[in-house]
mmCIF file of C-alpha atoms in Angstrom:
data_model
loop_
_atom_site.group_PDB
_atom_site.id
_atom_site.type_symbol
_atom_site.label_atom_id
_atom_site.label_comp_id
_atom_site.label_asym_id
_atom_site.label_seq_id
_atom_site.Cartn_x
_atom_site.Cartn_y
_atom_site.Cartn_z
ATOM 1 C CA MET A 1 8.304 -17.990 47.272
ATOM 2 C CA ARG A 2 9.323 -17.457 43.648
ATOM 3 C CA GLY A 3 6.861 -17.850 41.143
ATOM 4 C CA PRO A 4 7.146 -20.264 38.391
ATOM 5 C CA VAL A 5 9.890 -19.314 35.652
ATOM 6 C CA GLU A 6 8.323 -18.404 32.448
ATOM 7 C CA HIS A 7 9.216 -20.374 29.268
ATOM 8 C CA THR A 8 8.793 -19.065 25.899
ATOM 9 C CA VAL A 9 9.558 -20.322 22.436
ATOM 10 C CA PRO A 10 9.297 -18.762 18.998
ATOM 11 C CA ALA A 11 5.837 -19.524 17.638
ATOM 12 C CA PRO A 12 7.187 -19.994 13.897
ATOM 13 C CA ARG A 13 9.758 -22.610 15.060
ATOM 14 C CA ARG A 14 8.847 -25.165 12.710
ATOM 15 C CA SER A 15 9.222 -22.751 9.723
ATOM 16 C CA ALA A 16 12.402 -21.162 10.699
ATOM 17 C CA GLY A 17 14.120 -23.066 7.511
ATOM 18 C CA GLN A 18 11.230 -21.932 5.246
ATOM 19 C CA LEU A 19 11.644 -18.292 6.208
ATOM 20 C CA LEU A 20 15.521 -18.297 5.487
ATOM 21 C CA ASP A 21 14.848 -19.984 2.164
ATOM 22 C CA ALA A 22 12.162 -17.488 1.054
ATOM 23 C CA ALA A 23 14.232 -14.638 2.147
ATOM 24 C CA VAL A 24 17.225 -15.770 0.290
ATOM 25 C CA ARG A 25 15.138 -16.440 -2.726
ATOM 26 C CA TYR A 26 13.536 -12.963 -2.850
ATOM 27 C CA ALA A 27 16.872 -11.466 -2.686
ATOM 28 C CA GLU A 28 18.613 -13.677 -5.173
ATOM 29 C CA GLU A 29 15.904 -14.441 -7.723
ATOM 30 C CA ARG A 30 13.977 -11.297 -7.608
ATOM 31 C CA HIS A 31 16.649 -8.894 -6.728
ATOM 32 C CA TRP A 32 14.497 -7.431 -3.963
ATOM 33 C CA ASP A 33 15.881 -5.894 -0.876
ATOM 34 C CA VAL A 34 14.744 -8.099 2.270
ATOM 35 C CA LEU A 35 14.712 -7.266 5.995
ATOM 36 C CA PRO A 36 14.227 -9.410 9.071
ATOM 37 C CA GLY A 37 11.544 -8.233 11.238
ATOM 38 C CA ALA A 38 9.979 -9.190 14.593
ATOM 39 C CA TRP A 39 8.305 -12.530 14.993
ATOM 40 C CA LEU A 40 5.871 -14.322 17.256
ATOM 41 C CA VAL A 41 6.762 -16.161 20.549
ATOM 42 C CA GLU A 42 4.491 -18.545 22.265
ATOM 43 C CA ASP A 43 3.875 -18.598 26.060
ATOM 44 C CA ALA A 44 4.198 -22.097 27.768
ATOM 45 C CA ALA A 45 1.251 -24.042 27.392
ATOM 46 C CA PRO A 46 -1.189 -23.355 30.152
ATOM 47 C CA LEU A 47 -1.919 -25.976 33.095
ATOM 48 C CA GLY A 48 -4.631 -28.392 31.890
ATOM 49 C CA GLY A 49 -3.848 -27.899 28.293
ATOM 50 C CA GLY A 50 -5.225 -25.437 25.688
ATOM 51 C CA PRO A 51 -3.762 -23.127 23.145
ATOM 52 C CA ARG A 52 -0.527 -21.362 23.682
ATOM 53 C CA ALA A 53 -0.667 -17.462 23.891
ATOM 54 C CA ALA A 54 1.380 -15.848 21.076
ATOM 55 C CA ARG A 55 2.851 -12.341 21.398
ATOM 56 C CA CYS A 56 5.345 -10.236 19.472
ATOM 57 C CA SER A 57 8.914 -10.556 20.051
ATOM 58 C CA CYS A 58 9.206 -6.587 20.410
ATOM 59 C CA GLY A 59 7.601 -7.112 23.919
ATOM 60 C CA ASP A 60 4.844 -4.476 23.472
ATOM 61 C CA ALA A 61 1.466 -6.061 24.904
ATOM 62 C CA GLY A 62 -0.427 -3.702 22.422
ATOM 63 C CA CYS A 63 1.708 -4.132 19.289
ATOM 64 C CA PRO A 64 -0.337 -3.052 16.095
ATOM 65 C CA ALA A 65 1.443 -5.632 13.896
ATOM 66 C CA PRO A 66 2.426 -8.558 16.091
ATOM 67 C CA GLY A 67 5.166 -10.542 14.418
ATOM 68 C CA ALA A 68 5.532 -8.488 11.193
ATOM 69 C CA HIS A 69 7.365 -5.063 11.755
ATOM 70 C CA PRO A 70 10.916 -3.772 11.512
ATOM 71 C CA THR A 71 12.573 -4.029 14.850
ATOM 72 C CA GLY A 72 14.528 -0.872 15.154
ATOM 73 C CA PRO A 73 14.634 2.699 13.844
ATOM 74 C CA ASP A 74 17.450 2.233 11.526
ATOM 75 C CA TRP A 75 15.528 -0.704 9.456
ATOM 76 C CA ALA A 76 15.946 1.035 6.047
ATOM 77 C CA GLY A 77 19.433 0.848 6.163
ATOM 78 C CA GLU A 78 19.559 -2.724 7.298
ATOM 79 C CA ALA A 79 17.857 -4.276 4.307
ATOM 80 C CA SER A 80 19.765 -5.997 1.690
ATOM 81 C CA GLY A 81 19.438 -7.688 -1.642
ATOM 82 C CA SER A 82 22.444 -9.706 -1.374
ATOM 83 C CA GLY A 83 21.725 -13.315 -0.937
ATOM 84 C CA PRO A 84 24.892 -13.907 1.314
ATOM 85 C CA ALA A 85 24.129 -10.915 3.568
ATOM 86 C CA VAL A 86 20.385 -11.954 3.754
ATOM 87 C CA ARG A 87 21.550 -15.668 4.624
ATOM 88 C CA ARG A 88 23.662 -14.035 7.540
ATOM 89 C CA MET A 89 20.821 -12.102 9.011
ATOM 90 C CA TRP A 90 18.538 -14.912 9.272
ATOM 91 C CA LEU A 91 21.092 -17.163 10.597
ATOM 92 C CA ARG A 92 21.351 -14.558 13.555
ATOM 93 C CA HIS A 93 17.685 -14.196 13.733
ATOM 94 C CA PRO A 94 16.230 -17.532 12.367
ATOM 95 C CA HIS A 95 12.510 -16.958 13.466
ATOM 96 C CA ALA A 96 12.430 -13.380 11.957
ATOM 97 C CA SER A 97 9.467 -12.443 9.589
ATOM 98 C CA VAL A 98 10.104 -11.500 6.259
ATOM 99 C CA LEU A 99 9.729 -7.918 5.243
ATOM 100 C CA LEU A 100 10.136 -6.311 1.902
ATOM 101 C CA PRO A 101 10.782 -2.527 2.007
ATOM 102 C CA THR A 102 8.664 -0.643 -0.591
ATOM 103 C CA GLY A 103 9.800 2.460 -2.686
ATOM 104 C CA ARG A 104 13.031 0.569 -4.128
ATOM 105 C CA THR A 105 12.096 -2.188 -6.822
ATOM 106 C CA PHE A 106 8.566 -1.785 -6.330
ATOM 107 C CA ASP A 107 5.608 0.158 -4.679
ATOM 108 C CA ALA A 108 2.293 -1.603 -3.474
ATOM 109 C CA ILE A 109 -1.120 -0.952 -3.491
ATOM 110 C CA ASP A 110 -3.031 -2.398 -0.550
ATOM 111 C CA VAL A 111 -6.839 -2.917 -0.663
ATOM 112 C CA PRO A 112 -9.306 -4.761 1.194
ATOM 113 C CA GLU A 113 -9.561 -8.403 0.030
ATOM 114 C CA ASP A 114 -13.237 -8.206 -1.175
ATOM 115 C CA ALA A 115 -12.245 -5.154 -3.613
ATOM 116 C CA GLY A 116 -8.994 -6.952 -4.415
ATOM 117 C CA CYS A 117 -10.600 -10.075 -5.872
ATOM 118 C CA LEU A 118 -13.174 -7.975 -7.788
ATOM 119 C CA ALA A 119 -10.383 -5.694 -9.173
ATOM 120 C CA LEU A 120 -8.253 -8.784 -10.017
ATOM 121 C CA ALA A 121 -10.814 -10.649 -11.854
ATOM 122 C CA ARG A 122 -11.652 -7.525 -14.019
ATOM 123 C CA MET A 123 -7.921 -6.998 -14.717
ATOM 124 C CA GLU A 124 -7.603 -10.630 -15.998
ATOM 125 C CA ARG A 125 -10.791 -10.153 -18.102
ATOM 126 C CA MET A 126 -9.239 -6.902 -19.504
ATOM 127 C CA GLU A 127 -5.687 -8.744 -19.776
ATOM 128 C CA LEU A 128 -4.067 -6.113 -17.940
ATOM 129 C CA PRO A 129 -0.374 -6.594 -16.962
ATOM 130 C CA LEU A 130 -0.106 -8.043 -13.431
ATOM 131 C CA GLY A 131 2.833 -8.331 -11.148
ATOM 132 C CA PRO A 132 2.931 -10.503 -7.989
ATOM 133 C CA VAL A 133 -0.227 -10.141 -5.659
ATOM 134 C CA LEU A 134 -0.183 -10.797 -1.732
ATOM 135 C CA GLY A 135 -3.008 -11.931 0.431
ATOM 136 C CA THR A 136 -2.839 -11.548 4.063
ATOM 137 C CA PRO A 137 -4.726 -13.088 6.860
ATOM 138 C CA SER A 138 -5.950 -9.624 7.913
ATOM 139 C CA ARG A 139 -8.050 -9.990 4.708
ATOM 140 C CA ARG A 140 -5.971 -7.411 2.649
ATOM 141 C CA MET A 141 -4.790 -7.790 -1.004
ATOM 142 C CA ILE A 142 -1.345 -6.067 -1.844
ATOM 143 C CA PHE A 143 -0.672 -5.446 -5.606
ATOM 144 C CA PHE A 144 2.907 -4.882 -6.599
ATOM 145 C CA VAL A 145 3.679 -1.918 -9.184
ATOM 146 C CA LEU A 146 6.443 0.139 -10.244
ATOM 147 C CA PRO A 147 8.213 2.565 -7.882
ATOM 148 C CA GLY A 148 6.468 6.137 -7.862
ATOM 149 C CA ALA A 149 2.935 4.670 -7.175
ATOM 150 C CA ALA A 150 2.823 6.730 -3.841
ATOM 151 C CA ALA A 151 3.636 9.938 -5.593
ATOM 152 C CA LYS A 152 1.252 9.506 -8.425
ATOM 153 C CA ALA A 153 -1.937 7.694 -7.118
ATOM 154 C CA PRO A 154 -3.409 10.911 -5.263
ATOM 155 C CA GLY A 155 -3.363 12.606 -8.670
ATOM 156 C CA LEU A 156 -4.680 9.664 -10.622
ATOM 157 C CA LEU A 157 -7.627 8.950 -8.073
ATOM 158 C CA ARG A 158 -8.710 12.535 -8.362
ATOM 159 C CA ARG A 159 -8.743 12.584 -12.130
ATOM 160 C CA LEU A 160 -10.961 9.579 -11.928
ATOM 161 C CA GLY A 161 -13.278 11.514 -9.627
ATOM 162 C CA TRP A 162 -12.468 9.697 -6.183
ATOM 163 C CA ALA A 163 -11.160 11.702 -3.191
ATOM 164 C CA PRO A 164 -7.973 9.609 -1.940
ATOM 165 C CA SER A 165 -9.296 9.709 1.656
ATOM 166 C CA SER A 166 -12.612 8.408 0.610
ATOM 167 C CA LEU A 167 -11.199 5.005 -0.477
ATOM 168 C CA ASP A 168 -9.630 2.276 1.596
ATOM 169 C CA LEU A 169 -6.825 2.189 -0.677
ATOM 170 C CA VAL A 170 -3.326 2.492 0.800
ATOM 171 C CA VAL A 171 -0.201 2.921 -1.362
ATOM 172 C CA ARG A 172 2.885 1.750 0.157
ATOM 173 C CA GLY A 173 6.171 3.657 -1.138
ATOM 174 C CA ASP A 174 9.498 5.054 0.355
ATOM 175 C CA GLY A 175 9.943 4.379 3.930
ATOM 176 C CA ASP A 176 7.255 1.456 4.281
ATOM 177 C CA TRP A 177 7.210 -2.108 3.857
ATOM 178 C CA VAL A 178 4.988 -5.269 3.214
ATOM 179 C CA PRO A 179 5.285 -8.632 4.904
ATOM 180 C CA ALA A 180 6.165 -11.577 2.469
ATOM 181 C CA PRO A 181 5.212 -15.259 2.749
ATOM 182 C CA PRO A 182 5.719 -17.232 4.778
ATOM 183 C CA THR A 183 5.448 -14.615 7.515
ATOM 184 C CA ARG A 184 2.860 -15.390 10.165
ATOM 185 C CA LEU A 185 0.771 -12.352 11.041
ATOM 186 C CA GLY A 186 -0.599 -12.432 14.636
ATOM 187 C CA THR A 187 -2.710 -15.517 15.224
ATOM 188 C CA GLY A 188 -4.596 -15.064 11.921
ATOM 189 C CA GLY A 189 -2.270 -17.142 9.706
ATOM 190 C CA VAL A 190 0.450 -16.565 7.224
ATOM 191 C CA VAL A 191 0.916 -14.359 4.206
ATOM 192 C CA GLN A 192 0.429 -16.009 0.857
ATOM 193 C CA TRP A 193 0.819 -15.387 -2.635
ATOM 194 C CA VAL A 194 -2.412 -14.775 -4.649
ATOM 195 C CA ARG A 195 -0.104 -14.312 -7.602
ATOM 196 C CA GLN A 196 3.338 -15.891 -7.110
ATOM 197 C CA PRO A 197 6.452 -13.996 -8.507
ATOM 198 C CA THR A 198 7.350 -15.593 -11.579
ATOM 199 C CA ASP A 199 9.724 -14.928 -14.736
ATOM 200 C CA LEU A 200 6.308 -13.768 -16.611
ATOM 201 C CA ASN A 201 5.532 -11.047 -13.995
ATOM 202 C CA ARG A 202 9.190 -9.933 -13.655
ATOM 203 C CA TRP A 203 8.091 -6.574 -15.631
ATOM 204 C CA LEU A 204 5.834 -4.963 -13.135
ATOM 205 C CA PRO A 205 2.776 -2.720 -14.122
ATOM 206 C CA ASP A 206 2.657 0.813 -13.658
ATOM 207 C CA THR A 207 0.065 2.684 -11.415
ATOM 208 C CA ASP A 208 -1.746 4.193 -14.289
ATOM 209 C CA GLU A 209 -2.435 0.663 -15.328
ATOM 210 C CA LEU A 210 -4.282 -0.733 -12.170
ATOM 211 C CA ILE A 211 -5.527 2.340 -10.491
ATOM 212 C CA SER A 212 -8.948 2.490 -12.267
ATOM 213 C CA PRO A 213 -10.093 -1.102 -11.509
ATOM 214 C CA LEU A 214 -8.697 -1.004 -8.007
ATOM 215 C CA ALA A 215 -10.406 2.376 -7.349
ATOM 216 C CA TYR A 216 -13.760 1.120 -8.615
ATOM 217 C CA ALA A 217 -13.702 -2.079 -6.817
ATOM 218 C CA CYS A 218 -12.923 0.001 -3.537
ATOM 219 C CA GLY A 219 -15.669 2.287 -4.219
ATOM 220 C CA ARG A 220 -18.239 -0.639 -4.499
ATOM 221 C CA ASN A 221 -16.678 -1.872 -1.283
ATOM 222 C CA ARG A 222 -17.665 1.106 0.825
#
């Protein structure tokens, strides 16, 4: 006897239009390259009710970044900063997560949420220039900085007295990416802006300006 037919639906179905709108806005308003990534799908509701299980569209049961990673090895060449091209990509894959490649118009410094909040408060008191800042449901904060951070950060940290490997501070540069709102990460929730992209923060800070408060906060957070 044949078993029941499996039915699945994309988990972020209700926000497909929001994903498209956000992706086009990032390309057209910020001139960022944008890439459609994997997405979450939900299994059919279990008998008797209860929450649906969500899994990554890539099909890997052990996916380390469910619903938020590139879908192929040539992803870097598929990213685009053209609004019409981005619109076509999401019309083909309307539930795709929104990914922003780093190492192009910006790099990103990724730290634990506690350290990020501490550093952000200190930066604001010091009136340091700040770019957009992301918050993820995995309790990370991601600070946008000028390209080149990945190459500069290790030397800057050593001059401040920190071994780069001793801090939970990850610099994302060429060949990497960050998820952008309203992408949903696993079952934890959606990526959100801690500091929204605006005309005022269009000019990004250099790594030199932010690395000291971020390193200090990460050191305290160990």
